[in-house]
């Protein structure tokens, strides 16, 4: 979509550190549509990156799959 295309090339995830076993922590994730940044963790399982962003103690999860 036109909306999505204007975000191509923007950095979305920064600062993740590998904890081992496919787990990552200490990162930040930016919602390019809202230009807001949140704390995040992630885990990699095969071709799926499970991402969790936090505002205080509340988290929201997404799964991103590589094609």
Tab-separated table of N, CA and C in Angstrom:
chain	number	residue	atom	x	y	z
A	1	UNK	N	0.835	-1.185	0.000
A	1	UNK	CA	0.000	0.000	0.000
A	1	UNK	C	0.877	1.245	0.000
A	2	UNK	N	0.303	2.348	-0.352
A	2	UNK	CA	1.031	3.620	-0.359
A	2	UNK	C	1.485	3.977	1.048
A	3	UNK	N	0.627	3.740	2.037
A	3	UNK	CA	0.971	4.019	3.440
A	3	UNK	C	2.198	3.221	3.867
A	4	UNK	N	2.239	1.939	3.544
A	4	UNK	CA	3.362	1.081	3.928
A	4	UNK	C	4.643	1.479	3.197
A	5	UNK	N	4.536	1.872	1.949
A	5	UNK	CA	5.718	2.212	1.152
A	5	UNK	C	6.485	3.397	1.715
A	6	UNK	N	5.812	4.318	2.374
A	6	UNK	CA	6.530	5.492	2.895
A	6	UNK	C	7.398	5.139	4.101
A	7	UNK	N	7.260	3.913	4.633
A	7	UNK	CA	8.074	3.476	5.770
A	7	UNK	C	9.239	2.580	5.360
A	8	UNK	N	9.339	2.251	4.073
A	8	UNK	CA	10.429	1.405	3.592
A	8	UNK	C	11.760	2.100	3.860
A	9	UNK	N	12.701	1.335	4.419
A	9	UNK	CA	14.035	1.860	4.695
A	9	UNK	C	14.200	2.450	6.084
A	10	UNK	N	13.122	2.585	6.840
A	10	UNK	CA	13.218	3.109	8.206
A	10	UNK	C	13.694	2.012	9.152
A	11	UNK	N	14.518	2.385	10.118
A	11	UNK	CA	14.955	1.447	11.145
A	11	UNK	C	13.832	1.270	12.146
A	12	UNK	N	13.445	0.017	12.387
A	12	UNK	CA	12.318	-0.272	13.263
A	12	UNK	C	12.795	-0.875	14.585
A	13	UNK	N	13.821	-1.734	14.536
A	13	UNK	CA	14.328	-2.414	15.740
A	13	UNK	C	15.776	-2.002	15.973
A	14	UNK	N	16.108	-1.651	17.219
A	14	UNK	CA	17.485	-1.308	17.594
A	14	UNK	C	17.814	-1.922	18.948
A	15	UNK	N	19.096	-2.140	19.183
A	15	UNK	CA	19.608	-2.469	20.510
A	15	UNK	C	19.376	-3.872	21.029
A	16	UNK	N	18.865	-4.796	20.230
A	16	UNK	CA	18.639	-6.154	20.737
A	16	UNK	C	19.962	-6.838	21.051
A	17	UNK	N	20.008	-7.555	22.151
A	17	UNK	CA	21.191	-8.321	22.557
A	17	UNK	C	20.802	-9.791	22.636
A	18	UNK	N	21.644	-10.659	22.079
A	18	UNK	CA	21.374	-12.096	22.102
A	18	UNK	C	21.576	-12.638	23.513
A	19	UNK	N	20.569	-13.368	24.005
A	19	UNK	CA	20.643	-14.016	25.315
A	19	UNK	C	20.981	-15.495	25.182
A	20	UNK	N	20.994	-16.004	23.966
A	20	UNK	CA	21.248	-17.419	23.711
A	20	UNK	C	19.950	-18.168	23.486
A	21	UNK	N	20.039	-19.269	22.779
A	21	UNK	CA	18.867	-20.093	22.537
A	21	UNK	C	17.801	-19.425	21.692
A	22	UNK	N	18.196	-18.462	20.840
A	22	UNK	CA	17.229	-17.789	19.985
A	22	UNK	C	16.441	-16.691	20.675
A	23	UNK	N	16.833	-16.322	21.894
A	23	UNK	CA	16.125	-15.272	22.653
A	23	UNK	C	16.953	-13.984	22.638
A	24	UNK	N	16.240	-12.844	22.576
A	24	UNK	CA	16.868	-11.523	22.516
A	24	UNK	C	16.153	-10.571	23.465
A	25	UNK	N	16.893	-9.638	24.051
A	25	UNK	CA	16.288	-8.666	24.972
A	25	UNK	C	17.022	-7.338	24.887
A	26	UNK	N	16.498	-6.351	25.614
A	26	UNK	CA	17.153	-5.047	25.715
A	26	UNK	C	16.973	-4.155	24.508
A	27	UNK	N	16.039	-4.492	23.629
A	27	UNK	CA	15.870	-3.713	22.412
A	27	UNK	C	14.783	-2.665	22.507
A	28	UNK	N	14.695	-1.909	21.449
A	28	UNK	CA	13.644	-0.899	21.280
A	28	UNK	C	13.011	-1.133	19.923
A	29	UNK	N	11.695	-0.935	19.845
A	29	UNK	CA	10.974	-1.062	18.582
A	29	UNK	C	10.171	0.215	18.346
A	30	UNK	N	10.213	0.703	17.117
A	30	UNK	CA	9.518	1.936	16.764
A	30	UNK	C	8.342	1.613	15.848
A	31	UNK	N	7.202	2.172	16.169
A	31	UNK	CA	6.027	2.098	15.305
A	31	UNK	C	6.161	3.278	14.343
A	32	UNK	N	6.542	3.013	13.082
A	32	UNK	CA	6.796	4.138	12.170
A	32	UNK	C	5.561	4.972	11.861
A	33	UNK	N	4.385	4.377	11.938
A	33	UNK	CA	3.162	5.135	11.650
A	33	UNK	C	2.874	6.165	12.732
A	34	UNK	N	3.213	5.824	13.996
A	34	UNK	CA	2.959	6.724	15.116
A	34	UNK	C	4.221	7.438	15.588
A	35	UNK	N	5.386	7.000	15.068
A	35	UNK	CA	6.687	7.530	15.469
A	35	UNK	C	6.878	7.446	16.982
A	36	UNK	N	6.465	6.313	17.568
A	36	UNK	CA	6.646	6.069	19.002
A	36	UNK	C	7.537	4.856	19.182
A	37	UNK	N	8.361	4.878	20.239
A	37	UNK	CA	9.307	3.811	20.510
A	37	UNK	C	8.966	3.123	21.822
A	38	UNK	N	9.111	1.784	21.826
A	38	UNK	CA	8.751	0.963	22.983
A	38	UNK	C	9.889	-0.006	23.304
A	39	UNK	N	9.955	-0.464	24.554
A	39	UNK	CA	10.888	-1.534	24.924
A	39	UNK	C	10.430	-2.810	24.235
A	40	UNK	N	11.376	-3.743	23.980
A	40	UNK	CA	10.976	-4.976	23.313
A	40	UNK	C	11.872	-6.148	23.662
A	41	UNK	N	11.327	-7.344	23.468
A	41	UNK	CA	12.079	-8.593	23.491
A	41	UNK	C	11.685	-9.355	22.233
A	42	UNK	N	12.466	-10.372	21.894
A	42	UNK	CA	12.156	-11.166	20.711
A	42	UNK	C	12.714	-12.563	20.872
A	43	UNK	N	12.144	-13.490	20.118
A	43	UNK	CA	12.699	-14.842	20.040
A	43	UNK	C	12.560	-15.323	18.604
A	44	UNK	N	13.567	-16.073	18.160
A	44	UNK	CA	13.600	-16.583	16.797
A	44	UNK	C	13.416	-18.091	16.839
A	45	UNK	N	12.382	-18.551	16.144
A	45	UNK	CA	12.081	-19.979	16.065
A	45	UNK	C	11.901	-20.336	14.598
A	46	UNK	N	12.917	-20.934	13.999
A	46	UNK	CA	12.860	-21.252	12.571
A	46	UNK	C	12.789	-19.981	11.757
A	47	UNK	N	11.753	-19.844	10.946
A	47	UNK	CA	11.561	-18.649	10.111
A	47	UNK	C	10.611	-17.640	10.746
A	48	UNK	N	10.338	-17.785	12.051
A	48	UNK	CA	9.402	-16.904	12.731
A	48	UNK	C	10.110	-16.096	13.812
A	49	UNK	N	9.974	-14.781	13.737
A	49	UNK	CA	10.480	-13.888	14.774
A	49	UNK	C	9.292	-13.467	15.623
A	50	UNK	N	9.310	-13.847	16.890
A	50	UNK	CA	8.240	-13.463	17.810
A	50	UNK	C	8.692	-12.204	18.529
A	51	UNK	N	7.961	-11.123	18.333
A	51	UNK	CA	8.319	-9.801	18.841
A	51	UNK	C	7.304	-9.393	19.898
A	52	UNK	N	7.794	-8.847	21.019
A	52	UNK	CA	6.890	-8.343	22.063
A	52	UNK	C	7.354	-6.942	22.450
A	53	UNK	N	6.451	-5.963	22.280
A	53	UNK	CA	6.725	-4.580	22.656
A	53	UNK	C	5.994	-4.245	23.944
A	54	UNK	N	6.607	-3.391	24.765
A	54	UNK	CA	6.060	-3.075	26.094
A	54	UNK	C	5.869	-1.580	26.297
A	55	UNK	N	4.753	-1.237	26.931
A	55	UNK	CA	4.519	0.094	27.497
A	55	UNK	C	4.321	-0.172	28.978
A	56	UNK	N	5.325	0.150	29.795
A	56	UNK	CA	5.259	-0.210	31.217
A	56	UNK	C	5.172	-1.721	31.328
A	57	UNK	N	4.273	-2.246	32.160
A	57	UNK	CA	4.172	-3.700	32.329
A	57	UNK	C	3.296	-4.384	31.272
A	58	UNK	N	2.673	-3.608	30.408
A	58	UNK	CA	1.746	-4.164	29.425
A	58	UNK	C	2.484	-4.437	28.115
A	59	UNK	N	2.297	-5.657	27.576
A	59	UNK	CA	2.976	-6.024	26.344
A	59	UNK	C	2.011	-6.396	25.237
A	60	UNK	N	2.488	-6.252	24.001
A	60	UNK	CA	1.728	-6.655	22.818
A	60	UNK	C	2.652	-7.486	21.934
A	61	UNK	N	2.169	-8.609	21.455
A	61	UNK	CA	2.994	-9.538	20.679
A	61	UNK	C	2.589	-9.583	19.218
A	62	UNK	N	3.581	-9.866	18.382
A	62	UNK	CA	3.360	-10.121	16.960
A	62	UNK	C	4.329	-11.212	16.515
A	63	UNK	N	3.948	-11.944	15.483
A	63	UNK	CA	4.847	-12.910	14.872
A	63	UNK	C	5.123	-12.453	13.457
A	64	UNK	N	6.414	-12.380	13.109
A	64	UNK	CA	6.826	-11.999	11.773
A	64	UNK	C	7.444	-13.228	11.126
A	65	UNK	N	6.931	-13.633	9.963
A	65	UNK	CA	7.412	-14.825	9.277
A	65	UNK	C	8.192	-14.456	8.027
A	66	UNK	N	9.361	-15.121	7.869
A	66	UNK	CA	10.171	-14.932	6.670
A	66	UNK	C	9.623	-15.846	5.580
A	67	UNK	N	9.468	-15.296	4.398
A	67	UNK	CA	8.934	-16.093	3.282
A	67	UNK	C	10.046	-16.700	2.487
